Tab-separated table of N, CA and C in Angstrom:
chain	number	residue	atom	x	y	z
V	256	MET	N	8.776	33.078	76.663
V	256	MET	CA	10.201	33.734	76.980
V	256	MET	C	9.814	35.046	76.383
V	257	THR	N	9.559	35.233	75.067
V	257	THR	CA	9.354	36.665	74.569
V	257	THR	C	8.119	36.720	73.827
V	258	THR	N	7.772	37.913	73.696
V	258	THR	CA	6.519	38.103	72.708
V	258	THR	C	6.752	37.864	71.319
V	259	PRO	N	6.051	36.954	70.728
V	259	PRO	CA	6.306	36.754	69.113
V	259	PRO	C	6.129	38.196	68.534
V	260	ALA	N	6.922	38.320	67.550
V	260	ALA	CA	6.985	39.581	66.544
V	260	ALA	C	5.880	39.227	65.570
V	261	GLY	N	5.269	40.214	65.270
V	261	GLY	CA	4.274	40.043	64.215
V	261	GLY	C	3.635	41.368	63.982
V	262	PRO	N	2.772	41.588	62.934
V	262	PRO	CA	2.202	42.653	62.677
V	262	PRO	C	0.952	43.071	63.510
V	263	ALA	N	0.533	44.221	63.923
V	263	ALA	CA	-0.625	44.736	64.551
V	263	ALA	C	-1.719	44.263	63.717
V	264	PRO	N	-2.899	43.946	64.313
V	264	PRO	CA	-4.002	43.567	63.515
V	264	PRO	C	-4.385	44.895	62.665
V	265	GLY	N	-4.801	44.644	61.388
V	265	GLY	CA	-5.100	45.726	60.546
V	265	GLY	C	-3.985	46.454	60.003
V	266	THR	N	-2.736	46.164	59.952
V	266	THR	CA	-1.641	46.932	59.448
V	266	THR	C	-1.115	46.192	58.473
V	267	ASP	N	-0.445	46.775	57.466
V	267	ASP	CA	0.322	46.173	56.390
V	267	ASP	C	1.754	45.999	56.659
V	268	VAL	N	2.185	45.225	57.581
V	268	VAL	CA	3.448	45.179	58.008
V	268	VAL	C	3.960	43.848	57.603
V	269	PRO	N	5.348	43.770	56.997
V	269	PRO	CA	6.020	42.457	56.425
V	269	PRO	C	5.980	41.565	57.729
V	270	VAL	N	5.677	40.380	57.433
V	270	VAL	CA	5.904	39.301	58.466
V	270	VAL	C	7.408	39.047	58.735
V	271	PRO	N	7.728	39.040	59.929
V	271	PRO	CA	9.215	38.661	60.440
V	271	PRO	C	9.555	37.177	59.878
V	272	VAL	N	10.933	37.251	59.523
V	272	VAL	CA	11.454	35.966	59.136
V	272	VAL	C	11.543	35.118	60.221
V	273	PHE	N	11.660	35.396	61.516
V	273	PHE	CA	11.741	34.713	62.677
V	273	PHE	C	10.675	35.153	63.730
V	274	SER	N	9.933	34.267	64.275
V	274	SER	CA	8.628	34.768	65.061
V	274	SER	C	8.993	34.954	66.555
V	275	VAL	N	10.084	34.464	67.115
V	275	VAL	CA	10.533	34.659	68.390
V	275	VAL	C	12.040	34.722	68.274
V	276	VAL	N	12.801	35.273	69.377
V	276	VAL	CA	14.236	35.644	69.538
V	276	VAL	C	14.987	34.318	69.717
V	277	GLU	N	14.346	33.194	70.007
V	277	GLU	CA	14.811	31.871	70.288
V	277	GLU	C	15.231	31.347	68.926
V	278	ASP	N	14.423	31.560	68.016
V	278	ASP	CA	14.698	31.126	66.580
V	278	ASP	C	15.483	31.986	65.863
V	279	TRP	N	15.630	33.190	66.141
V	279	TRP	CA	16.683	34.015	65.620
V	279	TRP	C	18.128	33.621	66.059
V	280	VAL	N	18.218	33.375	67.383
V	280	VAL	CA	19.421	33.051	67.837
V	280	VAL	C	19.791	31.596	67.505
V	281	ALA	N	19.074	30.884	67.370
V	281	ALA	CA	19.460	29.375	66.965
V	281	ALA	C	19.644	29.212	65.429
V	282	GLU	N	18.704	29.910	64.640
V	282	GLU	CA	18.793	29.707	63.155
V	282	GLU	C	19.711	30.912	62.450
V	283	TYR	N	19.844	31.915	62.935
V	283	TYR	CA	20.875	32.891	62.620
V	283	TYR	C	21.885	33.370	63.149
V	284	PHE	N	21.791	33.975	64.353
V	284	PHE	CA	23.018	34.467	65.235
V	284	PHE	C	24.177	33.305	65.497
V	285	LEU	N	23.712	32.376	66.044
V	285	LEU	CA	24.699	31.348	66.378
V	285	LEU	C	25.532	30.764	65.030
V	286	LEU	N	24.712	30.585	63.917
V	286	LEU	CA	25.454	30.151	62.853
V	286	LEU	C	26.057	31.172	62.112
V	287	MET	N	25.717	32.713	62.272
V	287	MET	CA	26.499	33.636	61.626
V	287	MET	C	27.860	34.106	62.346
V	288	PHE	N	27.541	34.325	63.573
V	288	PHE	CA	28.641	35.044	64.348
V	288	PHE	C	29.364	34.102	65.213
V	289	ARG	N	30.459	33.652	64.867
V	289	ARG	CA	31.356	32.728	65.563
V	289	ARG	C	32.554	33.198	66.066
V	290	ARG	N	33.081	32.833	67.263
V	290	ARG	CA	34.263	33.411	68.020
V	290	ARG	C	34.817	32.186	68.659
V	291	PRO	N	36.170	32.175	68.806
V	291	PRO	CA	36.864	31.304	69.701
V	291	PRO	C	36.395	31.544	71.176
V	292	LEU	N	35.814	30.673	71.864
V	292	LEU	CA	35.427	30.680	73.132
V	292	LEU	C	36.511	30.886	74.153
V	293	GLY	N	36.526	31.398	75.314
V	293	GLY	CA	37.569	31.519	76.132
V	293	GLY	C	38.328	32.814	75.961
V	294	GLY	N	39.149	33.281	76.639
V	294	GLY	CA	39.944	34.609	76.510
V	294	GLY	C	38.972	35.718	76.721
V	295	MET	N	38.992	36.381	75.476
V	295	MET	CA	38.098	37.509	75.333
V	295	MET	C	36.544	37.262	74.998
V	296	TYR	N	36.322	36.041	74.624
V	296	TYR	CA	34.858	35.897	74.283
V	296	TYR	C	34.366	34.840	75.266
V	297	ARG	N	32.912	35.155	75.546
V	297	ARG	CA	32.361	34.334	76.538
V	297	ARG	C	30.806	33.921	75.905
V	298	TRP	N	30.331	32.956	76.158
V	298	TRP	CA	29.127	32.447	75.663
V	298	TRP	C	28.543	31.526	76.718
V	299	CYS	N	27.221	31.418	76.882
V	299	CYS	CA	26.544	30.412	77.717
V	299	CYS	C	25.543	29.650	77.005
V	300	PRO	N	25.645	28.509	77.098
V	300	PRO	CA	24.661	27.509	76.202
V	300	PRO	C	23.141	27.842	76.773
V	301	GLN	N	23.101	28.340	78.086
V	301	GLN	CA	21.945	28.677	78.485
V	301	GLN	C	21.890	30.401	78.614
V	302	TRP	N	22.073	30.835	77.361
V	302	TRP	CA	21.903	32.192	77.107
V	302	TRP	C	20.545	32.796	77.553
V	303	TRP	N	19.466	31.829	77.621
V	303	TRP	CA	18.089	32.442	77.753
V	303	TRP	C	18.038	32.557	79.239
V	304	ALA	N	18.895	32.178	80.269
V	304	ALA	CA	18.869	32.466	81.695
V	304	ALA	C	19.442	33.588	82.033
V	305	HIS	N	19.944	34.416	81.101
V	305	HIS	CA	20.575	35.696	81.557
V	305	HIS	C	19.548	36.875	80.831
V	306	PRO	N	19.094	37.533	81.894
V	306	PRO	CA	18.084	38.485	81.327
V	306	PRO	C	18.751	39.589	80.531
V	307	GLU	N	19.879	39.977	80.772
V	307	GLU	CA	20.447	40.984	80.035
V	307	GLU	C	20.831	40.525	78.596
V	308	ALA	N	21.200	39.190	78.510
V	308	ALA	CA	21.564	38.705	77.248
V	308	ALA	C	20.196	38.625	76.451
V	309	VAL	N	19.154	38.187	76.955
V	309	VAL	CA	17.703	38.054	76.446
V	309	VAL	C	17.456	39.581	75.869
V	310	SER	N	17.495	40.504	76.755
V	310	SER	CA	17.255	41.781	76.197
V	310	SER	C	18.004	42.353	75.153
V	311	ARG	N	19.327	42.265	75.027
V	311	ARG	CA	20.376	42.688	74.126
V	311	ARG	C	19.906	41.755	72.844
V	312	LEU	N	19.825	40.387	72.884
V	312	LEU	CA	19.594	39.606	71.785
V	312	LEU	C	18.135	39.996	71.170
V	313	THR	N	17.165	40.225	71.950
V	313	THR	CA	15.828	40.556	71.462
V	313	THR	C	16.129	41.920	70.646
V	314	ALA	N	16.857	42.822	71.254
V	314	ALA	CA	16.779	44.280	70.456
V	314	ALA	C	17.607	43.816	69.243
V	315	LEU	N	18.635	42.931	69.207
V	315	LEU	CA	19.253	42.850	67.957
V	315	LEU	C	18.522	42.256	66.931
V	316	TRP	N	17.563	41.342	67.277
V	316	TRP	CA	16.645	40.449	66.532
V	316	TRP	C	15.765	41.436	65.890
V	317	ARG	N	14.953	42.262	66.726
V	317	ARG	CA	13.937	43.264	66.211
V	317	ARG	C	14.620	44.139	65.485
V	318	SER	N	15.811	44.592	65.672
V	318	SER	CA	16.358	45.688	64.620
V	318	SER	C	16.812	45.006	63.497
V	319	TRP	N	17.415	43.625	63.492
V	319	TRP	CA	17.534	42.849	62.287
V	319	TRP	C	16.486	42.875	61.398
V	320	GLU	N	15.322	42.505	61.918
V	320	GLU	CA	14.079	42.288	61.432
V	320	GLU	C	13.544	43.440	60.557
V	321	ALA	N	13.699	44.605	61.100
V	321	ALA	CA	13.381	45.943	60.517
V	321	ALA	C	14.350	46.280	59.461
V	322	MET	N	15.644	46.344	59.944
V	322	MET	CA	16.617	46.747	58.809
V	322	MET	C	17.086	45.843	57.721
V	323	ARG	N	16.618	44.517	57.761
V	323	ARG	CA	16.858	43.800	56.574
V	323	ARG	C	15.853	44.170	55.641
V	324	LEU	N	14.717	44.760	55.697
V	324	LEU	CA	13.984	45.351	54.788
V	324	LEU	C	14.469	46.684	53.982
V	325	GLU	N	15.466	47.282	54.563
V	325	GLU	CA	15.887	48.501	54.095
V	325	GLU	C	16.774	48.125	52.750
V	326	PRO	N	16.517	48.792	51.751
V	326	PRO	CA	17.393	48.494	50.470
V	326	PRO	C	18.667	49.180	50.580
V	327	ALA	N	19.591	48.459	49.947
V	327	ALA	CA	20.809	48.736	49.902
V	327	ALA	C	21.806	48.589	51.083
V	328	THR	N	21.748	49.375	52.202
V	328	THR	CA	22.515	49.593	53.206
V	328	THR	C	21.937	49.013	54.505
V	329	GLY	N	20.844	48.510	54.392
V	329	GLY	CA	20.163	48.269	55.717
V	329	GLY	C	20.937	47.251	56.717
V	330	ILE	N	21.416	46.209	55.990
V	330	ILE	CA	21.996	45.186	56.994
V	330	ILE	C	23.501	45.926	57.452
V	331	SER	N	24.131	46.597	56.475
V	331	SER	CA	25.402	47.263	56.802
V	331	SER	C	25.158	48.221	58.060
V	332	ASP	N	23.976	48.947	57.902
V	332	ASP	CA	23.732	49.891	58.934
V	332	ASP	C	23.457	49.256	60.250
V	333	TRP	N	22.923	47.892	60.114
V	333	TRP	CA	22.484	47.204	61.323
V	333	TRP	C	23.796	46.765	61.897
V	334	TYR	N	24.721	46.181	61.152
V	334	TYR	CA	25.879	46.034	61.907
V	334	TYR	C	26.589	47.173	62.605
V	335	GLY	N	26.679	48.351	61.870
V	335	GLY	CA	27.409	49.542	62.617
V	335	GLY	C	26.574	50.067	63.491
V	336	SER	N	25.372	49.925	63.547
V	336	SER	CA	24.296	50.644	64.715
V	336	SER	C	24.135	49.828	65.616
V	337	HIS	N	24.037	48.516	65.446
V	337	HIS	CA	23.525	47.533	66.517
V	337	HIS	C	24.372	46.416	66.690
V	338	LEU	N	24.737	45.642	65.919
V	338	LEU	CA	25.664	44.391	66.294
V	338	LEU	C	26.861	44.737	66.865
V	339	ASP	N	27.611	45.793	66.096
V	339	ASP	CA	29.003	46.233	66.581
V	339	ASP	C	28.949	46.839	68.082
V	340	HIS	N	27.754	47.268	68.383
V	340	HIS	CA	27.659	47.898	69.758
V	340	HIS	C	27.420	46.590	70.827
V	341	HIS	N	26.552	45.731	70.549
V	341	HIS	CA	26.148	44.776	71.397
V	341	HIS	C	26.838	43.505	71.432
V	342	LEU	N	27.593	43.180	70.394
V	342	LEU	CA	28.309	42.051	70.479
V	342	LEU	C	29.652	42.058	71.467
V	343	PRO	N	30.360	43.057	71.292
V	343	PRO	CA	31.415	43.028	72.359
V	343	PRO	C	30.824	43.080	73.915
V	344	ILE	N	29.846	43.616	74.136
V	344	ILE	CA	29.425	43.577	75.536
V	344	ILE	C	28.834	42.086	75.855
V	345	LEU	N	28.010	41.647	74.861
V	345	LEU	CA	27.454	40.106	75.201
V	345	LEU	C	28.624	39.199	75.268
V	346	LEU	N	29.598	39.141	74.473
V	346	LEU	CA	30.463	38.042	74.476
V	346	LEU	C	31.767	38.653	75.191
V	347	GLY	N	31.790	39.676	75.865
V	347	GLY	CA	33.025	40.111	76.398
V	347	GLY	C	33.217	39.608	77.774
V	348	PRO	N	34.433	39.806	78.169
V	348	PRO	CA	34.855	39.374	79.690
V	348	PRO	C	34.169	40.127	80.770
V	349	ASP	N	33.551	40.953	80.550
V	349	ASP	CA	32.614	41.581	81.700
V	349	ASP	C	31.212	41.739	81.429
V	350	GLY	N	30.815	40.968	80.375
V	350	GLY	CA	29.353	40.876	79.947
V	350	GLY	C	28.455	39.788	80.664
V	351	PRO	N	27.263	39.622	80.157
V	351	PRO	CA	26.312	38.673	81.053
V	351	PRO	C	26.869	37.406	81.224
V	352	PHE	N	27.881	36.689	80.267
V	352	PHE	CA	28.162	35.518	80.461
V	352	PHE	C	29.722	35.391	81.136
V	353	CYS	N	30.090	36.573	81.727
V	353	CYS	CA	31.275	36.532	82.305
V	353	CYS	C	31.729	35.196	83.090
V	354	GLN	N	30.691	34.788	83.910
V	354	GLN	CA	31.195	33.628	84.666
V	354	GLN	C	30.813	32.238	84.030
V	355	CYS	N	30.464	32.137	83.017
V	355	CYS	CA	29.829	30.989	82.396
V	355	CYS	C	31.094	30.271	81.486
V	356	SER	N	30.955	29.283	81.024
V	356	SER	CA	31.876	28.747	79.910
V	356	SER	C	31.177	27.850	79.029
V	357	LYS	N	31.812	27.288	78.077
V	357	LYS	CA	31.026	26.562	76.978
V	357	LYS	C	30.502	25.362	77.687
V	358	ASP	N	31.005	24.873	78.906
V	358	ASP	CA	30.465	23.726	79.602
V	358	ASP	C	29.396	24.101	80.587
V	359	GLY	N	29.223	25.403	80.995
V	359	GLY	CA	28.076	25.424	82.017
V	359	GLY	C	27.741	27.036	82.218
V	360	HIS	N	26.673	26.951	82.972
V	360	HIS	CA	26.105	28.294	83.370
V	360	HIS	C	26.291	28.664	84.879
V	361	LEU	N	26.703	29.811	84.989
V	361	LEU	CA	26.825	30.240	86.527
V	361	LEU	C	26.195	31.641	86.560
V	362	GLU	N	25.187	31.708	87.672
V	362	GLU	CA	24.361	32.699	87.544
V	362	GLU	C	25.147	34.026	88.510
V	363	LEU	N	24.943	35.148	87.917
V	363	LEU	CA	25.509	36.254	88.438
V	363	LEU	C	24.418	36.802	89.530
V	364	PRO	N	24.743	37.253	90.896
V	364	PRO	CA	23.868	37.845	91.628
V	364	PRO	C	23.493	39.268	91.171
V	365	PRO	N	22.140	39.677	91.227
V	365	PRO	CA	22.043	41.085	91.018
V	365	PRO	C	22.719	42.134	91.968
V	366	PHE	N	22.940	43.299	91.561
V	366	PHE	CA	23.597	44.292	92.399
V	366	PHE	C	22.573	44.604	93.720
V	367	PRO	N	23.217	44.853	94.891
V	367	PRO	CA	22.560	44.980	96.039
V	367	PRO	C	21.697	46.411	95.838
V	368	ALA	N	20.775	46.350	96.607
V	368	ALA	CA	19.901	47.734	96.645
V	368	ALA	C	19.145	47.770	97.806
V	369	ASP	N	19.155	48.992	98.493
V	369	ASP	CA	18.381	49.153	99.711
V	369	ASP	C	16.992	49.587	99.150
V	370	PRO	N	15.837	49.539	99.802
V	370	PRO	CA	14.770	50.072	99.723
V	370	PRO	C	14.714	51.559	99.677
V	371	VAL	N	14.125	52.165	98.730
V	371	VAL	CA	14.170	53.653	98.751
V	371	VAL	C	13.613	54.398	99.842
V	372	ASP	N	14.263	55.238	100.456
V	372	ASP	CA	13.911	55.892	101.593
V	372	ASP	C	13.503	57.268	101.220
V	373	TYR	N	12.013	57.454	101.075
V	373	TYR	CA	11.698	58.650	100.430
V	373	TYR	C	11.717	59.751	101.428
V	374	ASP	N	11.735	59.567	102.713
V	374	ASP	CA	11.776	60.709	103.702
V	374	ASP	C	13.232	61.218	103.520
V	375	LEU	N	14.191	60.423	103.387
V	375	LEU	CA	15.544	60.862	103.158
V	375	LEU	C	15.684	61.751	101.893
V	376	LEU	N	15.100	61.149	100.766
V	376	LEU	CA	15.017	61.824	99.429
V	376	LEU	C	14.485	63.287	99.554
V	377	ASP	N	13.188	63.371	100.355
V	377	ASP	CA	12.641	64.639	100.545
V	377	ASP	C	13.556	65.697	101.304
V	378	GLN	N	14.407	65.008	102.389
V	378	GLN	CA	15.135	65.922	103.017
V	378	GLN	C	16.416	66.670	102.016
V	379	ASP	N	16.878	65.448	101.393
V	379	ASP	CA	17.965	65.893	100.592
V	379	ASP	C	17.334	66.962	99.584
V	380	ASP	N	16.288	66.869	98.901
V	380	ASP	CA	15.713	67.669	97.919
V	380	ASP	C	15.422	69.179	98.501
V	381	ASP	N	15.045	69.131	99.795
V	381	ASP	CA	14.935	70.695	100.563
V	381	ASP	C	16.216	71.216	100.536
V	382	SER	N	17.229	70.673	100.935
V	382	SER	CA	18.421	71.239	101.313
V	382	SER	C	19.316	71.568	100.147
V	383	ALA	N	19.244	70.700	99.034
V	383	ALA	CA	19.933	70.856	97.684
V	383	ALA	C	19.122	71.724	96.750
V	384	ALA	N	18.013	72.135	96.910
V	384	ALA	CA	17.253	72.780	95.898
V	384	ALA	C	17.741	74.471	96.011
V	385	PRO	N	18.020	74.992	95.021
V	385	PRO	CA	18.586	76.209	95.063
V	385	PRO	C	17.073	77.154	95.003
V	386	PRO	N	17.139	78.484	95.550
V	386	PRO	CA	16.062	79.291	95.864
V	386	PRO	C	15.566	79.668	94.316
V	387	ILE	N	14.103	79.720	94.299
V	387	ILE	CA	13.670	80.099	93.116
V	387	ILE	C	13.358	81.490	93.206
V	388	GLY	N	13.757	82.214	91.753
V	388	GLY	CA	13.617	83.677	91.714
V	388	GLY	C	14.965	84.362	91.811
V	389	PRO	N	14.879	85.745	91.706
V	389	PRO	CA	16.179	86.669	91.948
V	389	PRO	C	16.761	86.452	93.237
V	390	PRO	N	17.959	86.865	93.186
V	390	PRO	CA	18.611	86.558	94.661
V	390	PRO	C	18.118	87.824	95.373
V	391	PRO	N	18.160	87.641	96.734
V	391	PRO	CA	17.684	88.723	97.770
V	391	PRO	C	18.314	89.980	97.303
V	392	GLY	N	17.627	91.084	97.346
V	392	GLY	CA	17.960	92.575	97.094
V	392	GLY	C	18.175	92.761	95.626
V	393	ALA	N	18.049	91.993	94.578
V	393	ALA	CA	18.117	92.329	93.224
V	393	ALA	C	16.859	92.836	92.594
V	394	GLY	N	17.064	93.801	91.881
V	394	GLY	CA	15.855	94.501	91.477
V	394	GLY	C	15.262	95.545	92.381
V	395	ASP	N	15.778	95.772	93.639
V	395	ASP	CA	15.169	96.662	94.617
V	395	ASP	C	15.738	97.927	94.829
V	396	GLY	N	16.709	98.229	93.688
V	396	GLY	CA	17.415	99.460	93.687
V	396	GLY	C	18.567	99.448	94.563
V	397	GLY	N	19.028	98.377	95.206
V	397	GLY	CA	20.016	98.398	96.144
V	397	GLY	C	20.856	97.704	95.884
């Protein structure tokens, strides 16, 4: 599912506590952050089937791995800068789990999108672009 975290070859980087996001979610996130499900909080047992949730949880995990090493205020800063932003979106009634419940997973369809019409974009660019250079008649004494 995710690329394991780890130091690049030849670098002196601390080894992460958790090697993949799945472990961080199971062994840290789910045990640490608990909310009553239903109402304003949503969760899906198949969180790994929601690309947005995987992306946000991976961002939280990677930032946690880095900030846990900061002395004094690292974890506090992680709460304020990362968790407090992502948690309401992840668990919120309009977040990636909005149609799921503790009993099951419901997939949301992606937004509809038409193929890019480059000819139309070229037409729009030509008509919307302001002329380059000084306005006509400027600087000619008139």
